[in-house]
Amino acid sequence: MSSNRASLRRSVRPFRSSADVRAALICSADLLLFVVSMVAVVMVSSTAMKLLAAAIAGLAIARLFVIGHDACHQAFFSNRTANRIVGKLVFLPSLTPFSLWEAGHNVSHHVYTNLKTHDFVWTPLSLEEYKALPVWRQRLERFYRSGYGFWAYYGIEIWWRKMMFPNAGEVPLRRPAFFSDSLLVCAFTLFWLAGLAAAAYGTGQSVLLMLVCGFVLPQLVWQLLMGAVIYFQHTHPTIAWFDNTEEWETTREGLSGTMLVSFPKRLGWIVNNIMEHPAHHLDVRIPLYQLEEAQQALNAQQTDAPSRAFGWKLISACVRCCKLYDYAEHRWTDFDGNFTSERTYHSETA
């Protein structure tokens, strides 16, 4: 049964206030984590420790991205200018152009969540669309949804195609800020790579190893985290997708298109509470440091948002069942078109 969205929004409204001092402390801590991990990559001699530092750097990039995501929603700080300046800064380690993310995420994803052709994040193909693909692209789609390809999906389908100087086919809207923000990311990337190479020469270390541990691996860890996060936020055997606007409209009152993924011992803070997703979709102005409390208030009410604990059972169910989607029957299928789930949407007129 659909939830009353207006009533639910009123219940979480007390949590949408920004706390600038708290926000500044969180931002400073995550920037420090990123800088320290980069210094460790350069300074430690053990390759194993360099790899560990690279993984921590990838996590720091993800945490900074969540801050930028909040700033893009004008939720992190109370001041609009501060949100835009800090947002652009903390997006740089993830190589994210602020204005392009703002246009794609705030408009396409949040306004048209789970509506095919409008929401481009992990939108499932139909069997007919899959069969029409060339063989290489079919194999790539299989890899994306194998459970091993989350990083590749984000890196190719989101970052490369829609974030870095996208063509008009990918992003029809053209703004000068799109180009300038992409250029800023390129300049930051060159500065980062040059700094690592200089550090390697200055300390007599392998330039290749330094670039791999200081740039390539952190980016892969970040892209793996991001690809997995956005996959589990809107992919599950119980979650419906739509290619019919009228059908999609009937679900807008509720939260059935978003998944609440809970972590043991409240470990969601590790990724800055990004998986408290139903509360975020209900009110994008709730900052990350208020999301856990907002989600708890939401959980105390009757909503249609599915909820699962993070673990092998959740991963297995999603990866096994959610390959393609039958938009007429509203059921997930495998790559051969065999149904793998029950109906995810029931028309009231059916």
Short mmCIF file of C-alpha atoms in Angstrom, two decimals:
data_model
loop_
_atom_site.label_atom_id
_atom_site.label_comp_id
_atom_site.label_asym_id
_atom_site.label_seq_id
_atom_site.Cartn_x
_atom_site.Cartn_y
_atom_site.Cartn_z
CA MET A 1 0.00 0.00 0.00
CA SER A 2 1.34 3.39 -0.98
CA SER A 3 2.48 5.69 1.81
CA ASN A 4 1.36 9.28 2.16
CA ARG A 5 4.47 11.08 1.04
CA ALA A 6 3.46 14.48 2.40
CA SER A 7 2.86 13.02 5.86
CA LEU A 8 6.17 11.17 5.78
CA ARG A 9 8.01 14.31 4.73
CA ARG A 10 6.54 16.20 7.66
CA SER A 11 7.83 13.49 9.99
CA VAL A 12 11.45 13.95 8.86
CA ARG A 13 11.41 17.72 8.38
CA PRO A 14 13.00 18.40 11.82
CA PHE A 15 16.15 16.66 10.54
CA ARG A 16 16.75 18.86 7.50
CA SER A 17 18.53 21.66 9.39
CA SER A 18 22.22 22.16 8.60
CA ALA A 19 24.81 22.53 11.37
CA ASP A 20 27.77 24.41 9.90
CA VAL A 21 30.31 23.68 12.63
CA ARG A 22 29.52 19.98 12.58
CA ALA A 23 29.65 19.97 8.79
CA ALA A 24 33.02 21.73 8.78
CA LEU A 25 34.46 19.20 11.25
CA ILE A 26 33.26 16.23 9.18
CA CYS A 27 34.62 17.76 6.00
CA SER A 28 37.97 18.58 7.59
CA ALA A 29 38.31 15.06 9.03
CA ASP A 30 37.61 13.42 5.66
CA LEU A 31 39.98 15.75 3.80
CA LEU A 32 42.63 14.93 6.41
CA LEU A 33 42.01 11.20 5.95
CA PHE A 34 42.55 11.58 2.21
CA VAL A 35 45.72 13.64 2.61
CA VAL A 36 47.20 11.31 5.25
CA SER A 37 46.50 8.25 3.12
CA MET A 38 48.26 9.92 0.17
CA VAL A 39 51.23 10.81 2.35
CA ALA A 40 51.34 7.18 3.55
CA VAL A 41 51.42 5.93 -0.04
CA VAL A 42 54.51 8.05 -0.62
CA MET A 43 56.29 7.54 2.69
CA VAL A 44 55.84 3.88 3.64
CA SER A 45 58.32 1.45 2.12
CA SER A 46 56.28 -1.75 2.31
CA THR A 47 54.24 -2.49 -0.80
CA ALA A 48 51.57 -4.12 1.36
CA MET A 49 51.26 -0.94 3.43
CA LYS A 50 51.07 1.12 0.26
CA LEU A 51 48.18 -1.04 -0.91
CA LEU A 52 46.45 -0.60 2.43
CA ALA A 53 46.93 3.16 2.21
CA ALA A 54 45.53 3.09 -1.33
CA ALA A 55 42.40 1.30 -0.10
CA ILE A 56 41.95 3.84 2.70
CA ALA A 57 42.38 6.63 0.15
CA GLY A 58 39.59 5.08 -1.93
CA LEU A 59 37.32 5.06 1.12
CA ALA A 60 38.25 8.68 1.87
CA ILE A 61 37.35 9.63 -1.71
CA ALA A 62 33.95 7.96 -1.27
CA ARG A 63 33.33 9.81 2.00
CA LEU A 64 34.30 13.12 0.40
CA PHE A 65 31.99 12.39 -2.49
CA VAL A 66 29.05 11.92 -0.11
CA ILE A 67 29.82 15.35 1.34
CA GLY A 68 29.85 16.80 -2.18
CA HIS A 69 26.59 14.99 -2.92
CA ASP A 70 24.99 16.71 0.09
CA ALA A 71 26.48 20.05 -0.93
CA CYS A 72 25.02 19.57 -4.40
CA HIS A 73 21.60 19.24 -2.76
CA GLN A 74 22.33 22.42 -0.74
CA ALA A 75 22.08 20.30 2.42
CA PHE A 76 25.57 20.13 3.90
CA PHE A 77 26.05 23.79 4.90
CA SER A 78 23.36 26.37 5.50
CA ASN A 79 25.01 28.77 3.02
CA ARG A 80 24.51 28.21 -0.72
CA THR A 81 27.91 29.63 -1.71
CA ALA A 82 29.71 27.47 0.86
CA ASN A 83 27.94 24.39 -0.50
CA ARG A 84 29.03 25.13 -4.07
CA ILE A 85 32.64 25.95 -3.20
CA VAL A 86 33.14 23.03 -0.82
CA GLY A 87 31.16 20.73 -3.11
CA LYS A 88 33.48 21.40 -6.03
CA LEU A 89 36.53 20.91 -3.77
CA VAL A 90 35.50 17.59 -2.23
CA PHE A 91 34.33 16.25 -5.62
CA LEU A 92 37.82 16.61 -7.09
CA PRO A 93 39.40 13.43 -5.62
CA SER A 94 36.56 11.39 -7.19
CA LEU A 95 37.12 13.30 -10.46
CA THR A 96 33.50 14.49 -10.45
CA PRO A 97 32.47 17.71 -12.23
CA PHE A 98 30.09 19.44 -9.82
CA SER A 99 27.64 20.96 -12.31
CA LEU A 100 27.29 17.78 -14.38
CA TRP A 101 26.61 15.69 -11.31
CA GLU A 102 24.10 18.28 -10.13
CA ALA A 103 22.21 18.19 -13.44
CA GLY A 104 22.16 14.42 -13.79
CA HIS A 105 21.55 13.46 -10.17
CA ASN A 106 19.32 16.20 -8.82
CA VAL A 107 17.06 16.31 -11.86
CA SER A 108 17.17 13.04 -13.81
CA HIS A 109 17.57 10.64 -10.90
CA HIS A 110 15.63 12.29 -8.08
CA VAL A 111 12.76 13.62 -10.15
CA TYR A 112 12.33 10.48 -12.28
CA THR A 113 13.48 7.70 -9.95
CA ASN A 114 13.17 4.26 -11.60
CA LEU A 115 11.54 5.65 -14.77
CA LYS A 116 13.35 4.29 -17.80
CA THR A 117 14.76 6.82 -20.32
CA HIS A 118 14.83 9.48 -17.59
CA ASP A 119 16.65 7.81 -14.68
CA PHE A 120 19.92 6.50 -16.13
CA VAL A 121 21.40 4.86 -13.01
CA TRP A 122 21.46 1.05 -13.24
CA THR A 123 18.37 1.11 -15.48
CA PRO A 124 17.73 -2.54 -16.43
CA LEU A 125 17.46 -3.55 -20.07
CA SER A 126 14.56 -5.57 -21.41
CA LEU A 127 15.24 -8.92 -23.10
CA GLU A 128 14.56 -7.35 -26.51
CA GLU A 129 17.02 -4.53 -25.87
CA TYR A 130 19.64 -6.95 -24.62
CA LYS A 131 19.31 -9.19 -27.69
CA ALA A 132 19.67 -6.17 -29.97
CA LEU A 133 23.09 -5.36 -28.52
CA PRO A 134 26.30 -6.47 -30.24
CA VAL A 135 27.98 -9.46 -28.61
CA TRP A 136 30.70 -7.39 -26.95
CA ARG A 137 28.12 -5.13 -25.34
CA GLN A 138 26.09 -8.11 -24.13
CA ARG A 139 29.21 -9.45 -22.45
CA LEU A 140 29.86 -6.08 -20.87
CA GLU A 141 26.29 -5.98 -19.51
CA ARG A 142 26.79 -9.45 -18.04
CA PHE A 143 29.98 -8.28 -16.39
CA TYR A 144 28.32 -5.17 -14.98
CA ARG A 145 25.64 -7.28 -13.29
CA SER A 146 27.88 -10.18 -12.29
CA GLY A 147 28.72 -8.72 -8.87
CA TYR A 148 32.30 -8.12 -10.01
CA GLY A 149 31.68 -5.26 -12.39
CA PHE A 150 30.22 -2.53 -10.18
CA TRP A 151 33.40 -0.47 -10.57
CA ALA A 152 33.32 -0.81 -14.36
CA TYR A 153 29.66 0.20 -14.57
CA TYR A 154 30.25 3.41 -12.66
CA GLY A 155 33.53 4.19 -14.40
CA ILE A 156 32.22 3.64 -17.93
CA GLU A 157 28.48 4.26 -17.91
CA ILE A 158 28.31 7.12 -15.40
CA TRP A 159 31.69 8.82 -15.08
CA TRP A 160 33.13 8.49 -18.57
CA ARG A 161 29.92 8.81 -20.59
CA LYS A 162 28.06 11.42 -18.53
CA MET A 163 30.60 13.27 -16.42
CA MET A 164 33.68 14.01 -18.52
CA PHE A 165 32.93 16.32 -21.45
CA PRO A 166 29.77 14.39 -22.37
CA ASN A 167 28.40 14.77 -25.88
CA ALA A 168 24.93 16.10 -26.66
CA GLY A 169 23.60 12.57 -27.04
CA GLU A 170 24.41 11.80 -23.41
CA VAL A 171 23.64 15.22 -21.92
CA PRO A 172 21.43 17.26 -24.28
CA LEU A 173 21.52 20.33 -22.03
CA ARG A 174 24.65 22.39 -22.71
CA ARG A 175 26.04 24.82 -20.14
CA PRO A 176 29.43 26.58 -19.95
CA ALA A 177 29.81 25.28 -16.38
CA PHE A 178 29.79 21.69 -17.67
CA PHE A 179 32.92 22.32 -19.74
CA SER A 180 34.70 24.41 -17.11
CA ASP A 181 34.02 21.86 -14.34
CA SER A 182 35.26 19.00 -16.52
CA LEU A 183 38.35 21.07 -17.30
CA LEU A 184 38.89 21.66 -13.58
CA VAL A 185 38.78 17.91 -12.97
CA CYS A 186 41.35 17.36 -15.74
CA ALA A 187 43.67 19.97 -14.24
CA PHE A 188 43.36 18.38 -10.79
CA THR A 189 44.07 14.94 -12.27
CA LEU A 190 47.24 16.17 -13.99
CA PHE A 191 48.38 17.89 -10.79
CA TRP A 192 47.73 14.68 -8.81
CA LEU A 193 49.62 12.46 -11.26
CA ALA A 194 52.52 14.91 -11.57
CA GLY A 195 52.77 15.17 -7.79
CA LEU A 196 52.95 11.39 -7.42
CA ALA A 197 55.58 11.11 -10.17
CA ALA A 198 57.67 13.87 -8.59
CA ALA A 199 57.38 12.17 -5.19
CA ALA A 200 58.55 8.90 -6.71
CA TYR A 201 61.58 10.54 -8.34
CA GLY A 202 62.37 12.48 -5.19
CA THR A 203 62.33 9.39 -2.97
CA GLY A 204 63.91 6.99 -5.45
CA GLN A 205 60.81 4.81 -5.80
CA SER A 206 59.11 3.19 -8.77
CA VAL A 207 57.00 5.74 -10.62
CA LEU A 208 54.69 2.97 -11.84
CA LEU A 209 54.13 1.62 -8.34
CA MET A 210 53.52 5.14 -7.03
CA LEU A 211 50.94 5.89 -9.72
CA VAL A 212 49.20 2.57 -9.20
CA CYS A 213 49.00 2.92 -5.41
CA GLY A 214 48.49 6.66 -5.32
CA PHE A 215 45.96 7.05 -8.13
CA VAL A 216 44.77 3.92 -9.94
CA LEU A 217 43.86 1.78 -6.92
CA PRO A 218 42.15 4.59 -4.96
CA GLN A 219 40.05 5.33 -8.04
CA LEU A 220 39.15 1.66 -8.47
CA VAL A 221 38.19 1.32 -4.79
CA TRP A 222 36.10 4.48 -5.00
CA GLN A 223 34.38 3.36 -8.21
CA LEU A 224 33.71 -0.08 -6.74
CA LEU A 225 32.08 1.49 -3.68
CA MET A 226 30.08 3.96 -5.74
CA GLY A 227 28.94 1.38 -8.28
CA ALA A 228 27.83 -0.98 -5.50
CA VAL A 229 26.10 1.76 -3.51
CA ILE A 230 23.95 3.01 -6.39
CA TYR A 231 23.23 -0.59 -7.45
CA PHE A 232 21.84 -1.67 -4.08
CA GLN A 233 19.96 1.59 -3.55
CA HIS A 234 17.56 0.83 -6.41
CA THR A 235 18.08 -2.82 -7.37
CA HIS A 236 16.34 -5.73 -5.66
CA PRO A 237 13.92 -8.52 -6.71
CA THR A 238 11.10 -6.57 -5.03
CA ILE A 239 11.86 -3.20 -6.65
CA ALA A 240 9.96 -2.16 -9.77
CA TRP A 241 11.17 -0.21 -12.79
CA PHE A 242 8.88 1.45 -15.32
CA ASP A 243 8.80 2.40 -18.98
CA ASN A 244 5.21 3.64 -18.74
CA THR A 245 4.85 7.11 -17.23
CA GLU A 246 1.25 6.57 -16.13
CA GLU A 247 2.18 3.42 -14.21
CA TRP A 248 5.21 5.13 -12.72
CA GLU A 249 3.07 8.06 -11.56
CA THR A 250 0.99 5.72 -9.38
CA THR A 251 4.06 4.87 -7.27
CA ARG A 252 5.30 8.41 -6.65
CA GLU A 253 3.49 8.77 -3.34
CA GLY A 254 5.57 6.03 -1.79
CA LEU A 255 9.18 4.96 -1.40
CA SER A 256 8.98 1.57 -3.10
CA GLY A 257 11.73 2.46 -5.58
CA THR A 258 14.38 2.92 -2.89
CA MET A 259 16.09 0.27 -0.77
CA LEU A 260 17.09 0.68 2.87
CA VAL A 261 20.27 -1.30 3.36
CA SER A 262 21.21 -1.60 7.03
CA PHE A 263 24.67 -2.45 8.32
CA PRO A 264 25.57 -4.34 11.50
CA LYS A 265 26.56 -2.29 14.55
CA ARG A 266 25.52 0.93 12.77
CA LEU A 267 28.54 0.75 10.48
CA GLY A 268 26.78 2.87 7.88
CA TRP A 269 28.77 5.86 9.17
CA ILE A 270 31.81 4.41 7.38
CA VAL A 271 30.28 5.57 4.09
CA ASN A 272 28.77 8.70 5.63
CA ASN A 273 25.28 7.19 5.95
CA ILE A 274 24.71 7.11 2.18
CA MET A 275 22.62 3.92 2.47
CA GLU A 276 19.94 5.61 4.58
CA HIS A 277 18.40 6.11 1.18
CA PRO A 278 14.61 6.23 1.64
CA ALA A 279 14.96 9.20 4.00
CA HIS A 280 17.24 10.93 1.51
CA HIS A 281 14.78 10.44 -1.36
CA LEU A 282 11.99 11.71 0.84
CA ASP A 283 13.83 14.96 1.61
CA VAL A 284 17.13 15.72 -0.12
CA ARG A 285 17.80 18.62 2.24
CA ILE A 286 18.53 16.29 5.17
CA PRO A 287 22.34 16.37 5.63
CA LEU A 288 24.31 13.16 6.02
CA TYR A 289 24.91 13.81 9.73
CA GLN A 290 21.13 13.84 10.34
CA LEU A 291 20.18 10.98 8.01
CA GLU A 292 20.47 8.15 10.51
CA GLU A 293 18.06 9.82 12.92
CA ALA A 294 15.72 10.76 10.08
CA GLN A 295 15.69 7.19 8.81
CA GLN A 296 14.93 5.89 12.32
CA ALA A 297 11.95 8.26 12.51
CA LEU A 298 10.82 7.00 9.12
CA ASN A 299 11.23 3.36 10.14
CA ALA A 300 8.77 3.91 13.00
CA GLN A 301 6.04 4.56 10.43
CA GLN A 302 4.42 2.40 7.78
CA THR A 303 6.23 2.85 4.47
CA ASP A 304 6.52 0.73 1.35
CA ALA A 305 10.31 1.03 1.14
CA PRO A 306 11.91 -2.45 1.17
CA SER A 307 14.54 -2.99 3.86
CA ARG A 308 17.30 -5.58 4.03
CA ALA A 309 20.45 -6.15 6.07
CA PHE A 310 23.67 -5.93 4.10
CA GLY A 311 25.26 -9.33 3.68
CA TRP A 312 25.74 -12.27 1.38
CA LYS A 313 22.02 -13.04 1.26
CA LEU A 314 21.21 -9.56 -0.10
CA ILE A 315 24.12 -9.56 -2.56
CA SER A 316 23.25 -13.04 -3.82
CA ALA A 317 19.55 -12.26 -4.26
CA CYS A 318 20.22 -9.11 -6.27
CA VAL A 319 23.02 -10.47 -8.43
CA ARG A 320 21.21 -13.75 -9.10
CA CYS A 321 17.80 -12.31 -9.94
CA CYS A 322 18.32 -8.81 -11.30
CA LYS A 323 19.78 -9.19 -14.78
CA LEU A 324 17.05 -7.91 -17.12
CA TYR A 325 13.55 -6.56 -16.51
CA ASP A 326 10.24 -7.41 -18.15
CA TYR A 327 8.46 -4.05 -18.14
CA ALA A 328 5.14 -5.53 -19.26
CA GLU A 329 5.03 -8.26 -16.60
CA HIS A 330 6.97 -6.24 -14.02
CA ARG A 331 9.29 -9.10 -13.16
CA TRP A 332 13.05 -9.46 -13.13
CA THR A 333 14.53 -12.05 -15.48
CA ASP A 334 17.86 -13.67 -16.25
CA PHE A 335 19.71 -13.01 -19.50
CA ASP A 336 17.61 -15.66 -21.27
CA GLY A 337 14.35 -14.00 -20.27
CA ASN A 338 13.38 -16.53 -17.60
CA PHE A 339 11.52 -14.95 -14.68
CA THR A 340 13.58 -14.73 -11.48
CA SER A 341 11.20 -12.75 -9.26
CA GLU A 342 7.55 -12.30 -8.44
CA ARG A 343 5.71 -9.28 -9.84
CA THR A 344 7.19 -6.05 -8.51
CA TYR A 345 4.20 -3.89 -9.40
CA HIS A 346 0.49 -4.60 -9.48
CA SER A 347 -1.74 -2.21 -11.38
CA GLU A 348 -4.81 -1.17 -9.41
CA THR A 349 -6.86 -1.63 -12.58
CA ALA A 350 -5.56 -5.09 -13.34
#
